[in-house]
XYZ file of C-alpha atoms in Angstrom:
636
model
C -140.812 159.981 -87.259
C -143.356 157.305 -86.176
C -142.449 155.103 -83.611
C -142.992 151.731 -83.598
C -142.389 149.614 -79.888
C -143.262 146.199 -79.175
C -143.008 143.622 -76.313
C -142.722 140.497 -77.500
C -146.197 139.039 -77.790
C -146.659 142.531 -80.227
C -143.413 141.254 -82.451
C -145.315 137.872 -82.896
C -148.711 139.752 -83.614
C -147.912 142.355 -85.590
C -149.200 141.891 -89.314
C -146.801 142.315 -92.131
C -149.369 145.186 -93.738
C -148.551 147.163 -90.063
C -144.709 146.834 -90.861
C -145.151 147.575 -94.315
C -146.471 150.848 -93.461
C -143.671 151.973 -90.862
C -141.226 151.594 -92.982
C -142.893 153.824 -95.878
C -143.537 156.311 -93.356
C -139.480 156.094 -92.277
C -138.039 155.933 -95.749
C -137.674 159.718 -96.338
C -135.623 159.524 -93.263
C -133.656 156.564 -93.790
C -132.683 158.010 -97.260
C -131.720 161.252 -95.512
C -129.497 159.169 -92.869
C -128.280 157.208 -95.913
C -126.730 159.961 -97.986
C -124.990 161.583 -95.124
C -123.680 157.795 -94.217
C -122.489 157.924 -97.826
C -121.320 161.627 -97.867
C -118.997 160.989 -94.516
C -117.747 157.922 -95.649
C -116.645 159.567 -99.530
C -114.800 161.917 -97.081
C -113.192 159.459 -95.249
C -112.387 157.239 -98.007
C -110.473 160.726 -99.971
C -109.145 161.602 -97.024
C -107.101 157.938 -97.010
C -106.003 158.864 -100.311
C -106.689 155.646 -101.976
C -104.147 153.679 -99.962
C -106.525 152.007 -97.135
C -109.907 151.749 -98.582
C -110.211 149.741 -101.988
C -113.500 149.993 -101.461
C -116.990 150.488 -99.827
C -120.860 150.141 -100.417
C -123.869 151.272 -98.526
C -127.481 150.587 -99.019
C -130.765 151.153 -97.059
C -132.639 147.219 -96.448
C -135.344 147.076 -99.099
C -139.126 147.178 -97.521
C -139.676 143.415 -98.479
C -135.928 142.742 -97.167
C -137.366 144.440 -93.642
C -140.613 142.687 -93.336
C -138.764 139.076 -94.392
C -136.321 139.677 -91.697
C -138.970 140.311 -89.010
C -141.014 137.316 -89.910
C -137.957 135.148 -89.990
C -136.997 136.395 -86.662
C -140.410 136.405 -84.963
C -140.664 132.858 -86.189
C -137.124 131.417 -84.050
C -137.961 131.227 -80.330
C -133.973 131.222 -80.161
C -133.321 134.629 -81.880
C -136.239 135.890 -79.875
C -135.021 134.759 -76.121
C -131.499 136.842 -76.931
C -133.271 140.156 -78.494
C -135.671 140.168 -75.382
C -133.102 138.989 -72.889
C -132.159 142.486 -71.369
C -135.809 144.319 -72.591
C -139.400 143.603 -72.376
C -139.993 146.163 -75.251
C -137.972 147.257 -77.973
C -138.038 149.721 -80.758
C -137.969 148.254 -84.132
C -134.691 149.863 -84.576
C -133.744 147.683 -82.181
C -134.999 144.698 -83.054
C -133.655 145.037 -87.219
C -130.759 147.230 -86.166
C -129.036 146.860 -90.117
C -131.493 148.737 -91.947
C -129.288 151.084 -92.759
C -125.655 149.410 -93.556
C -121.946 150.019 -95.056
C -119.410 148.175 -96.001
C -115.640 149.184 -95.853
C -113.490 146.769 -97.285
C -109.654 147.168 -96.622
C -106.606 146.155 -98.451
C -104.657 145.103 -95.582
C -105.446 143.494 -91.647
C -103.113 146.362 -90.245
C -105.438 148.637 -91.381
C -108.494 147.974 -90.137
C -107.382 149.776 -86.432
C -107.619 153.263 -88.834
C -111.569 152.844 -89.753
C -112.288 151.189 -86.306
C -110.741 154.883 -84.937
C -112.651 156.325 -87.372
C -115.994 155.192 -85.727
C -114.629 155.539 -82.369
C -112.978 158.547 -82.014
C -114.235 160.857 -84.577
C -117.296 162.974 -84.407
C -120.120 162.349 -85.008
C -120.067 158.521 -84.598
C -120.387 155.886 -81.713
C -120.127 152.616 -81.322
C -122.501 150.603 -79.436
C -121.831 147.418 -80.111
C -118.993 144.929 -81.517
C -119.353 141.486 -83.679
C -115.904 139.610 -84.702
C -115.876 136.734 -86.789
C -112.464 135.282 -87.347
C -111.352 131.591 -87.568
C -109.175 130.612 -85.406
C -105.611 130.707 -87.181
C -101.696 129.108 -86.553
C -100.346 131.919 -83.357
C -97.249 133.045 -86.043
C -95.785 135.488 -84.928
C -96.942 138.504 -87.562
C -100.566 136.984 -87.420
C -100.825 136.414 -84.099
C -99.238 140.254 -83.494
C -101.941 141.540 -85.981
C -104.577 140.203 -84.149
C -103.596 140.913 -80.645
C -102.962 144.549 -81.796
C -106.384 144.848 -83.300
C -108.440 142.674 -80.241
C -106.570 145.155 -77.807
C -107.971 147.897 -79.293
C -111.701 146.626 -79.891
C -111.569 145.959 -75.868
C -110.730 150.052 -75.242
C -114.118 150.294 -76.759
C -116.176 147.545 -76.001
C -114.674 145.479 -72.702
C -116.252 142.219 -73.196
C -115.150 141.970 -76.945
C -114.546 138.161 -78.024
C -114.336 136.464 -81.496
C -117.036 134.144 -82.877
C -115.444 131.384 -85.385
C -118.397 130.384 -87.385
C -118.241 126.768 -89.162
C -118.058 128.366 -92.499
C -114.772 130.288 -92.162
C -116.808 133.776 -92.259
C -114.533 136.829 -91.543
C -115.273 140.306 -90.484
C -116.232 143.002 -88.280
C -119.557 144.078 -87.579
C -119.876 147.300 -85.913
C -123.148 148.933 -84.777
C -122.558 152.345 -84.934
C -124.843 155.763 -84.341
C -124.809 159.487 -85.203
C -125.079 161.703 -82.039
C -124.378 164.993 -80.685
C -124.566 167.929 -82.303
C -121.909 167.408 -85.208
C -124.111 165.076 -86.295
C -127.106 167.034 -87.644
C -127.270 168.393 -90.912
C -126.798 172.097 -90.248
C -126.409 174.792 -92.964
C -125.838 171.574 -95.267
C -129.738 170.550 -94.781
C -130.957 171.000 -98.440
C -128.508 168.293 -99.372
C -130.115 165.511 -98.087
C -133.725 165.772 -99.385
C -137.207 163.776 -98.330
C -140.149 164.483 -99.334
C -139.976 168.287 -98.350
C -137.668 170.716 -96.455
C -140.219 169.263 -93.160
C -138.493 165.800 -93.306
C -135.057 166.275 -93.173
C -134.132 164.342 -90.475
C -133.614 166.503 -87.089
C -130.728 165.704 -85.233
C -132.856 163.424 -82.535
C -134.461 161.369 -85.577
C -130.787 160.647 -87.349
C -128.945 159.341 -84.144
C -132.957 156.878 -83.893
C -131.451 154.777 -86.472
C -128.131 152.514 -85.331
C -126.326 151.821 -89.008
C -124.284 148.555 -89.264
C -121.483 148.917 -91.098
C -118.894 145.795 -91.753
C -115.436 146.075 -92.122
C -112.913 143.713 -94.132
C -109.858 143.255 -95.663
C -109.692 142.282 -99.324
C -109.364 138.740 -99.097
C -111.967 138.247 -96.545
C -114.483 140.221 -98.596
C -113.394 137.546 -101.389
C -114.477 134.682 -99.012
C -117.768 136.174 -97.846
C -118.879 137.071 -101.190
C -118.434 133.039 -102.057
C -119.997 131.811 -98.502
C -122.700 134.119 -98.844
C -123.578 132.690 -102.445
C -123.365 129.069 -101.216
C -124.120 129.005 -97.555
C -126.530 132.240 -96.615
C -128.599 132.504 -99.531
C -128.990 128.747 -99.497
C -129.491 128.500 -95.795
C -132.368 131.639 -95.683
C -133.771 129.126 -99.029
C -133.600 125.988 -96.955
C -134.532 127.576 -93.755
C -131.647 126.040 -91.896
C -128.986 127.778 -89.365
C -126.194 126.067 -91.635
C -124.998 123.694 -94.138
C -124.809 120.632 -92.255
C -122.464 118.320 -94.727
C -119.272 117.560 -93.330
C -117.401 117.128 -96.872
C -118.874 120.506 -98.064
C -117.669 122.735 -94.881
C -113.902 120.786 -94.986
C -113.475 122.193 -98.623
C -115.008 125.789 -96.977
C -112.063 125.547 -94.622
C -109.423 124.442 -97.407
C -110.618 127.403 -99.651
C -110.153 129.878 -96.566
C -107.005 128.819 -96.091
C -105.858 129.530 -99.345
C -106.978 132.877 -98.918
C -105.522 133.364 -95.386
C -101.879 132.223 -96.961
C -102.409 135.311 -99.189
C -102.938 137.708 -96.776
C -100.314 136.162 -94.575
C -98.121 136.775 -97.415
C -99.016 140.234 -97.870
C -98.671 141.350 -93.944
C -94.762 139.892 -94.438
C -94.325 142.934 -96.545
C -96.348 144.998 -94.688
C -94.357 147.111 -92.950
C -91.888 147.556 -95.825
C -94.926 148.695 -97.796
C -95.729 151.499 -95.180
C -92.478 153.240 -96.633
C -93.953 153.062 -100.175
C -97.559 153.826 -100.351
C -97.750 157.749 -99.634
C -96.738 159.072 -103.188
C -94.443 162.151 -102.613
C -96.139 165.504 -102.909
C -94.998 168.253 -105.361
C -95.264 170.743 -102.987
C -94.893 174.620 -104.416
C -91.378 175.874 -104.283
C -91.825 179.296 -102.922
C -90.985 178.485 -99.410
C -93.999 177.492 -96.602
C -94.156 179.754 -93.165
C -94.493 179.368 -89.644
C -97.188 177.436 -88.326
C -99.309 180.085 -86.676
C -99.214 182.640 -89.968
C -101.335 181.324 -92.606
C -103.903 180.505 -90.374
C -103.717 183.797 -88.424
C -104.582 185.817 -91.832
C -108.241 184.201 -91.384
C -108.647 186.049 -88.409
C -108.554 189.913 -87.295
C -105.545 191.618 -85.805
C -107.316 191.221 -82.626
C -108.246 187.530 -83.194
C -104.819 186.772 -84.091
C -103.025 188.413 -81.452
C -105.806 186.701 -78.847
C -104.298 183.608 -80.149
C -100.554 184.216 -80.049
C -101.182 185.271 -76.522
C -102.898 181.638 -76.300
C -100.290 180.017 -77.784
C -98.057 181.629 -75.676
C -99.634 180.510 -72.560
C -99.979 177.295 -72.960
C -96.709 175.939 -71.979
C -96.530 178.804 -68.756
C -100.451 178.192 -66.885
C -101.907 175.472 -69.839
C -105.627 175.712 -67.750
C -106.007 179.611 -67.848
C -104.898 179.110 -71.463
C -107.765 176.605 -72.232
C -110.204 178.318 -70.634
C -109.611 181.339 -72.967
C -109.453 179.412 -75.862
C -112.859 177.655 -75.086
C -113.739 181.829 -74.451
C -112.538 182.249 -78.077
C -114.376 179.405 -79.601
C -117.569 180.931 -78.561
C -116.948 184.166 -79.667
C -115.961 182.695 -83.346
C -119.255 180.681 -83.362
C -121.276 183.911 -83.347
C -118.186 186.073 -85.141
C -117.539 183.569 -87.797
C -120.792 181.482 -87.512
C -117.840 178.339 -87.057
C -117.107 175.879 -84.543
C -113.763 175.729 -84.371
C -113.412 173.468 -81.502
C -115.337 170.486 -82.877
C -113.855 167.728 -84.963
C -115.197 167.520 -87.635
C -114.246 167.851 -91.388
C -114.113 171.315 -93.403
C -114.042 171.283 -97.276
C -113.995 175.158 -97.096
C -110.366 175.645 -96.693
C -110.696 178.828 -95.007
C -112.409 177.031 -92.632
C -110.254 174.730 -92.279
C -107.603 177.262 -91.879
C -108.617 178.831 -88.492
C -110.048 175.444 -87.009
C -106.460 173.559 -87.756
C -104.495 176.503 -85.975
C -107.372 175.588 -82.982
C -106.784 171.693 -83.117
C -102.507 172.492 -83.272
C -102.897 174.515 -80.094
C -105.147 172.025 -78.273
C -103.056 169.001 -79.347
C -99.629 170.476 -78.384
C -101.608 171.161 -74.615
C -102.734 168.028 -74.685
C -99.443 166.510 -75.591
C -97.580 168.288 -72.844
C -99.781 167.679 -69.705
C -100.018 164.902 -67.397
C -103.214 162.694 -66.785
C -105.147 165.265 -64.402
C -104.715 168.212 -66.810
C -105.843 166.068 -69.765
C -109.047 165.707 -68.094
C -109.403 169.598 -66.944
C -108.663 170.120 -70.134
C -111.315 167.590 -71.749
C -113.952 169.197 -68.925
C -113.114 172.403 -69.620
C -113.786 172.161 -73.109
C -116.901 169.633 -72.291
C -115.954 167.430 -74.933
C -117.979 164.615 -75.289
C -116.146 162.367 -77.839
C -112.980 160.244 -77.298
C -109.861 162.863 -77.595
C -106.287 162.601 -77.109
C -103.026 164.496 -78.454
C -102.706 161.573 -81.400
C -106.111 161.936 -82.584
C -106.263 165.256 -82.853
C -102.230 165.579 -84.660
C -103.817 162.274 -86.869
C -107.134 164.586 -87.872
C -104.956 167.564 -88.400
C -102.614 165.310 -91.194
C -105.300 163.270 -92.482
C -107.669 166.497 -93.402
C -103.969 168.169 -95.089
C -103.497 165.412 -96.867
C -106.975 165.614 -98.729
C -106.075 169.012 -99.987
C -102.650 167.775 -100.753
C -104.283 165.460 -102.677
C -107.189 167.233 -104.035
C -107.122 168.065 -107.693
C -109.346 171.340 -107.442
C -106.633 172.552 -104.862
C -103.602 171.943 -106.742
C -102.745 175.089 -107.855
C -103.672 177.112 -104.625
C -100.037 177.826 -103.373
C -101.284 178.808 -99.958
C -102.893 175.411 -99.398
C -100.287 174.105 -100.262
C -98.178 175.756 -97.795
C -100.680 174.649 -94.776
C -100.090 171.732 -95.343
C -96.275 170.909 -95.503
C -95.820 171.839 -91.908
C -93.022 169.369 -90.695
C -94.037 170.560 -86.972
C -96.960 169.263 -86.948
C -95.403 165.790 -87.790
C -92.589 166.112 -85.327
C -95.050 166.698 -82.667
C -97.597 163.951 -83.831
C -94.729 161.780 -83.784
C -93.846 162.630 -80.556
C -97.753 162.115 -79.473
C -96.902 158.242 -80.960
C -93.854 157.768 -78.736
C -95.668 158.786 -75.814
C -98.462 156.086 -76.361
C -95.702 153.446 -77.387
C -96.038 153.648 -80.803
C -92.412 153.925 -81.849
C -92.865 152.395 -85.496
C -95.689 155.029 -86.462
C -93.503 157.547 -84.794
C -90.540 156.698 -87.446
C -93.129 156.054 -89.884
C -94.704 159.989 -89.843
C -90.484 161.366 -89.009
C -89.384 159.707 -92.369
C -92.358 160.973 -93.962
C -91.072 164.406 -93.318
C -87.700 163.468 -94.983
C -88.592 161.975 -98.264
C -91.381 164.661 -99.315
C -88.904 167.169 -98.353
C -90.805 169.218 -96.182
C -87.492 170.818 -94.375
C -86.497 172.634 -97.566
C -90.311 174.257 -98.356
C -90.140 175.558 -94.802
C -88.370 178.584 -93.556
C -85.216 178.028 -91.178
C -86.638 180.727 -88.222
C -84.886 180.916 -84.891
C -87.758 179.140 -82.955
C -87.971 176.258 -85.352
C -84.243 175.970 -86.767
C -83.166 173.545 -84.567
C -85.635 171.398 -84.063
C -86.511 171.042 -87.279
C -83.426 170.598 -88.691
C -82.090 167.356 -90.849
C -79.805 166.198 -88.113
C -82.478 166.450 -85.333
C -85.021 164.788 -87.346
C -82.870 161.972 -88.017
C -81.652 161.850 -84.164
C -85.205 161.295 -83.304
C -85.879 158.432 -85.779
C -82.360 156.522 -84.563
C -84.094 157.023 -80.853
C -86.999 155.619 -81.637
C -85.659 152.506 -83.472
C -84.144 151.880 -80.337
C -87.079 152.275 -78.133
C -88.908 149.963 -80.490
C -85.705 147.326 -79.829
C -85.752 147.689 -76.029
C -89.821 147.264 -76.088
C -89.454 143.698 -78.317
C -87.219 142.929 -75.098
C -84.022 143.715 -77.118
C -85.083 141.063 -79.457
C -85.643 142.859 -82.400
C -82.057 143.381 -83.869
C -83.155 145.032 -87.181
C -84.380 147.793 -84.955
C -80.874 148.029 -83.200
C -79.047 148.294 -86.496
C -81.735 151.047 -87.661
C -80.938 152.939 -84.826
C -77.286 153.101 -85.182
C -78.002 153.321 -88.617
C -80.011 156.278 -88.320
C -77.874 158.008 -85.442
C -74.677 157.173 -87.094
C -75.966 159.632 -90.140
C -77.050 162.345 -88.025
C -73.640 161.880 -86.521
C -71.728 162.833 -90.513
C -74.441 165.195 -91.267
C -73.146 169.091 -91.197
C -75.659 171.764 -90.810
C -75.111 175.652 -89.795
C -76.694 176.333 -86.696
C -77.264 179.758 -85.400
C -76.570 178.982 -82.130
C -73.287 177.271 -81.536
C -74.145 176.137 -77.943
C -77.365 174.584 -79.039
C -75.836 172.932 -82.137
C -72.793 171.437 -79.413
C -76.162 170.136 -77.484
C -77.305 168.128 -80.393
C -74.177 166.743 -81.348
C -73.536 165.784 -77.801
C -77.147 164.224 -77.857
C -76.162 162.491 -81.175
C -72.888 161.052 -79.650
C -73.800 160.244 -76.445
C -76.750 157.649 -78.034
C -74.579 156.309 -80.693
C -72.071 155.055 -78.098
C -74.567 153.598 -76.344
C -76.732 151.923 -79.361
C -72.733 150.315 -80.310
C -72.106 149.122 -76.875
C -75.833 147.558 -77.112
C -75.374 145.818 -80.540
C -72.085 144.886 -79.919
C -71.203 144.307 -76.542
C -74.611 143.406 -74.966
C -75.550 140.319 -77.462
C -75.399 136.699 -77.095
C -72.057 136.392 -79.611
C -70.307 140.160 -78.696
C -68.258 141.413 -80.980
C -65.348 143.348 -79.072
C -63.122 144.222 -82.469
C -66.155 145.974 -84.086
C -66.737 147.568 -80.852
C -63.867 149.103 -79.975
C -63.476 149.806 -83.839
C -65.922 152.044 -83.606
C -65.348 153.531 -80.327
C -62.233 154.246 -81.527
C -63.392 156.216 -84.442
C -65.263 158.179 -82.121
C -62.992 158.646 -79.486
C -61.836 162.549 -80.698
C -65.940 163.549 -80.610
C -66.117 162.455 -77.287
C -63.119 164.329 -75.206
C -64.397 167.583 -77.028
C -67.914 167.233 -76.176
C -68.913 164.752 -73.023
C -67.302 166.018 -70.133
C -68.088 164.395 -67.222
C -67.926 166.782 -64.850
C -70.464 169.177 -66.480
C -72.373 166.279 -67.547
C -72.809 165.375 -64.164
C -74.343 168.999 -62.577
C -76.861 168.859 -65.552
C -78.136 164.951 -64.711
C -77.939 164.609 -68.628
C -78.792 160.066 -68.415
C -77.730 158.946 -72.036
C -73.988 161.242 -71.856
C -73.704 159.672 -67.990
C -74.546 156.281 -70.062
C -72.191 156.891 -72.864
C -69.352 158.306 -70.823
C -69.582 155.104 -68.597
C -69.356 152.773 -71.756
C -66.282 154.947 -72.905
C -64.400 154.979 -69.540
C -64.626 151.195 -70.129
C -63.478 151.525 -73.512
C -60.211 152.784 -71.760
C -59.925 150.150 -68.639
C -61.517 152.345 -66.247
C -63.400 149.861 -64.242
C -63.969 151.280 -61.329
C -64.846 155.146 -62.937
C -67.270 153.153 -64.860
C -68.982 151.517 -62.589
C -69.616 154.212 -60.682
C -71.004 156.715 -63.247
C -73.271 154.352 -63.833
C -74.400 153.992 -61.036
C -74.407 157.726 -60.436
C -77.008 157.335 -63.677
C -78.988 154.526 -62.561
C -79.811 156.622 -59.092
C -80.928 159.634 -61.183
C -82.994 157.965 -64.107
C -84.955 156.490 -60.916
C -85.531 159.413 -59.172
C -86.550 160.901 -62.658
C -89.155 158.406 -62.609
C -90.683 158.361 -59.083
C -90.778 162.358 -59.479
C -92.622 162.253 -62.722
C -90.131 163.625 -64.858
C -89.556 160.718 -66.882
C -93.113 158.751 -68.045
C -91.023 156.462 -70.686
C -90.043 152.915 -68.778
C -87.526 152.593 -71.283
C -85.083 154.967 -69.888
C -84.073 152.978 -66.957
C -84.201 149.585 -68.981
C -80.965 150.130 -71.418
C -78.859 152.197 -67.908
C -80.037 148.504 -65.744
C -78.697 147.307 -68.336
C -75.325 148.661 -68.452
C -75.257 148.772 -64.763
C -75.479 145.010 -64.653
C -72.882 144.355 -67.359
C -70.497 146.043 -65.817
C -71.300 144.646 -61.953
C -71.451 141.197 -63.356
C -70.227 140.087 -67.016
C -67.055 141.928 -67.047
C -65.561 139.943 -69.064
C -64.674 141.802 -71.990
């Protein structure tokens, strides 16, 4: 690749001839970067399954497109003062950083987090730099929860992140991404993404030269910068002004935008309802799915696959010694199976795919169950260089599944079809949501699970029975409505009545377990939260209802002398039956018993916390809670 660097006396010098010939000797390599741009984004865009993107474009800058912008640029002492401000020379690339460019437009606000993670987290992408351009709207509630959601995010990745408001109501997000590392060269795909001969494929050093800008929007703003670009850019580069000046013309700019922004206001009111809709059930084959290590094993040798139980194994006794033989593994497969099964990065061969998602299970599940410190071990162990956490890698895991759910030429392969109906890798990435906070996405993946009916394609074994039961499934949902109602500051009431809702069916479901101690666990579990979640929708509101209460209490009364005892609950520090059994001896006039199981409870979720047992805040918020109902407002 020939490189082109200039201070800024060159920029001003250089002739147009000079530029025109860098760029002819870079197009071969630009196309290269181009296809794979367009290759990864086809990927991403099946792998949404036509629910997020509606659409996107890419395009290299034509040659006469490149020279223009350089002699517009050279020619505005302003635009050159803020290129030169941190450099005395620069690269071209630097200087006209959009040669290459996408486009990803979105159907809705919410998501635009999923391609921004896209860029950030995935190999072989990063993001260097962040543009926003969003008028400044009415702080409603939904909008201004949108926004804060998607800001907080941008500042993970880029600190000093702020949005521009341009006069003429312009709206997106320009990110400046860049392929690096090694997932990013072209490997054994190479012939795919001709120049002019095998020679000028671009190496991996010469495709991470070129920083791509790629813009992402929702529907409706792509509608409004489609009509400002026709009547304020085009006429502005014409004109050679910075802007339309008239007053008149940019008030009936801001009138039209708002039209638009009443749409999409509109359409993030039924948002959330529309999360429950837009995955289209799966016919899934009806010969039963398998455990989650099998299928995956049979791409491997007996001594591969028992190398890997042993793994698994090991991961919840010495996690570290485990991870270090797993990265041993990994580079014995790279020269075994000529594979890298610890990078992220997409497989279309789905035996591939099989022995690298058994990989990314067993290094999300470590990942899920350690603290901070082993996190990073683990990250330095492995020498990962990209962003990585437990949700990212459960998200990559059910995003690539889906595409062969989803993929036509698949269809009929039975045992990809069984891969990929493995409710345990939901449960677990749901459980990866709850631990970052993210209690609706949580319920979101957990329901999922229920209506494709992934219980009844997969076989009730011993290990799995129980947690992967209807009941349990259901108990978790209930539990995290409520988490999401304590986090809104117990505002949220639609979340309380989920959560009963939810709990209160686990409660009148019936289902055989094989172990009759573990199924009098989950009942207990079930019972103990549901008095609880009644006390809290009833009891602890503004208007409390004491007949509905004690209604249900009452209904439940039988449950609860046959499974909370207090005495046994009270050697086993199990919080939510202390909770429950607290609210019941209440129920009955025990005042003074109730107060002081409570407080019993309030002492142990504390020390819980301080020791690390307990990460979630929201365990000691609902027991404060009841402790300080029933040491104040007793007056029931």
């Amino acid at each position: 690749m020939s490189e082109l660097r200039l201070d800024r006396n060159g920029l001003e010098a250089i002739s147009k001839d000079d530029l025109r010939k860098w760029y002819k000797s870079n197009r071969s390599k630009l196309e290269a970067i181009y296809i794979k741009l367009n290759n990864d984004l086809t990927w991403y865009s099946k792998q949404t399954g036509d629910y997020l993107v509606a659409f996107y474009q890419t395009r290299i800058k034509s040659q006469e497109s490149f020279v223009d912008k350089v002699d517009r640029i050279r020619n505005n002492k302003k635009s050159l003062d803020e290129i030169y401000k941190t450099s005395t020379i620069l690269t071209i690339q630097q200087i006209i950083y959009d040669l290459i460019g996408a486009r990803l437009v979105m159907y809705f606000f919410n998501d635009l987090i999923d391609a921004i993670n896209y860029f950030s987290d995935y190999a072989p992408f990063t993001i260097e730099k962040i543009k926003g351009y969003m008028i400044k709207s009415p702080d409603t509630p939904m909008m201004g929860r949108d926004k804060k959601n998607i800001t907080k995010r941008l500042k993970e990745i880029e600190p000093k992140f702020k949005w521009d408001s341009p006069p003429t109501s312009y709206e997106s997000l320009h990110l400046l991404v860049r392929y690096q590392g090694p997932d990013a060269s072209f490997g054994e795909h190479a012939e795919q993404y001709p120049g002019e001969g095998k020679t000028d494929v671009a190496t991996e050093s010469e495709l991470g030269s070129f920083p791509i800008e790629i813009q992402l929007r929702t529907i409706m703003q792509h509608t409004w910068a489609q009509i400002e670009h026709k009547m304020n850019y085009s006429l502005r580069k014409a004109k050679k002004k910075e802007a339309i000046e008239n007053a008149p013309f940019l008030e009936e700019f801001h009138c039209q935008k708002a039209l638009l922004n009443a749409v999409e206001y509109h359409q993030r009111i039924i948002y959330d309802e529309f999360l429950d809709l837009r995955r289209t059930p799966i016919a899934l084959s009806n010969t039963g799915s398998i455990a989650i290590e099998s299928l995956e094993l049979e791409c491997y040798n007996d001594d591969d696959r028992q190398t890997l139980s042993d793994i698994n194994y090991k991961l919840n006794t010495d996690t570290i010694d485990a991870i270090k033989k797993l990265k041993q593994f990994s580079e014995y497969a790279m020269e075994k199976y000529g594979q890298d099964i610890l990078s992220i990065i997409y497989e279309i061969d789905p035996i591939k795919w099989r022995r690298k998602r058994l990989v990314m299970t067993l290094l999300a599940y470590a990942l899920l169950n350690s603290d901070t410190k082993t996190q990073q071990s683990i990250i330095n162990i492995l020498n990962i260089r990209t962003k990585i956490s437990d949700m990212l890698l459960y998200e990559f895991i059910r995003r690539v599944d889906q595409y062969f759910r989803r993929h036509t030429n698949f269809k009929d392969d039975k045992n990809l079809h069984t891969i990929v109906s493995d409710p345990l890798v939901f449960y677990r990435h749901a459980g990866a949501c709850i631990k970052h906070g993210d209690f609706k996405r949580g319920i979101y993946i957990l329901e999922e699970v229920i209506k494709n009916n992934y219980l009844e394609l997969y076989p009730q074994y011993v290990s799995y029975e129980n947690m992967l039961s209807e009941v349990h499934i259901y108990r978790r949902i209930g539990e995290y409505y409520f988490f999401s109602y304590l986090k809104s500051g117990s505002s949220n009431l639609d979340d309380l009545i989920n959560a009963c809702a939810n709990m209160d069916y686990a409660h009148t479901l019936r289902y055989n377990f094989s172990d009759g101690e573990l199924e009098k666990t989950e009942r207990s579990k079930i019972l103990a939260n549901l008095v609880v979640y009644y006390f809290s929708r009833y009891i602890l509101q503004r208007n409390p209802n004491y007949d509905a209460f004690h209604r249900e209490i009452e209904l439940l009364s039988n449950d609860i002398e046959k499974l909370l005892d207090l005495s046994e609950i009270n050697d086993k520090g199990k919080v939510h039956a202390m909770e429950a059994m607290s609210i019941y001896l209440y129920f009955k006039g025990d005042i003074k018993a109730a107060r002081k199981t409570i407080s019993e409870c309030l002492k142990l979720i504390e020390a819980k916390i301080r020791d690390h047992r307990v990460k979630n805040p929201l365990f000691v918020k609902m027991t404060q809670n009841i402790y300080d109902y029933f040491h104040g407002s007793m007056n029931g």
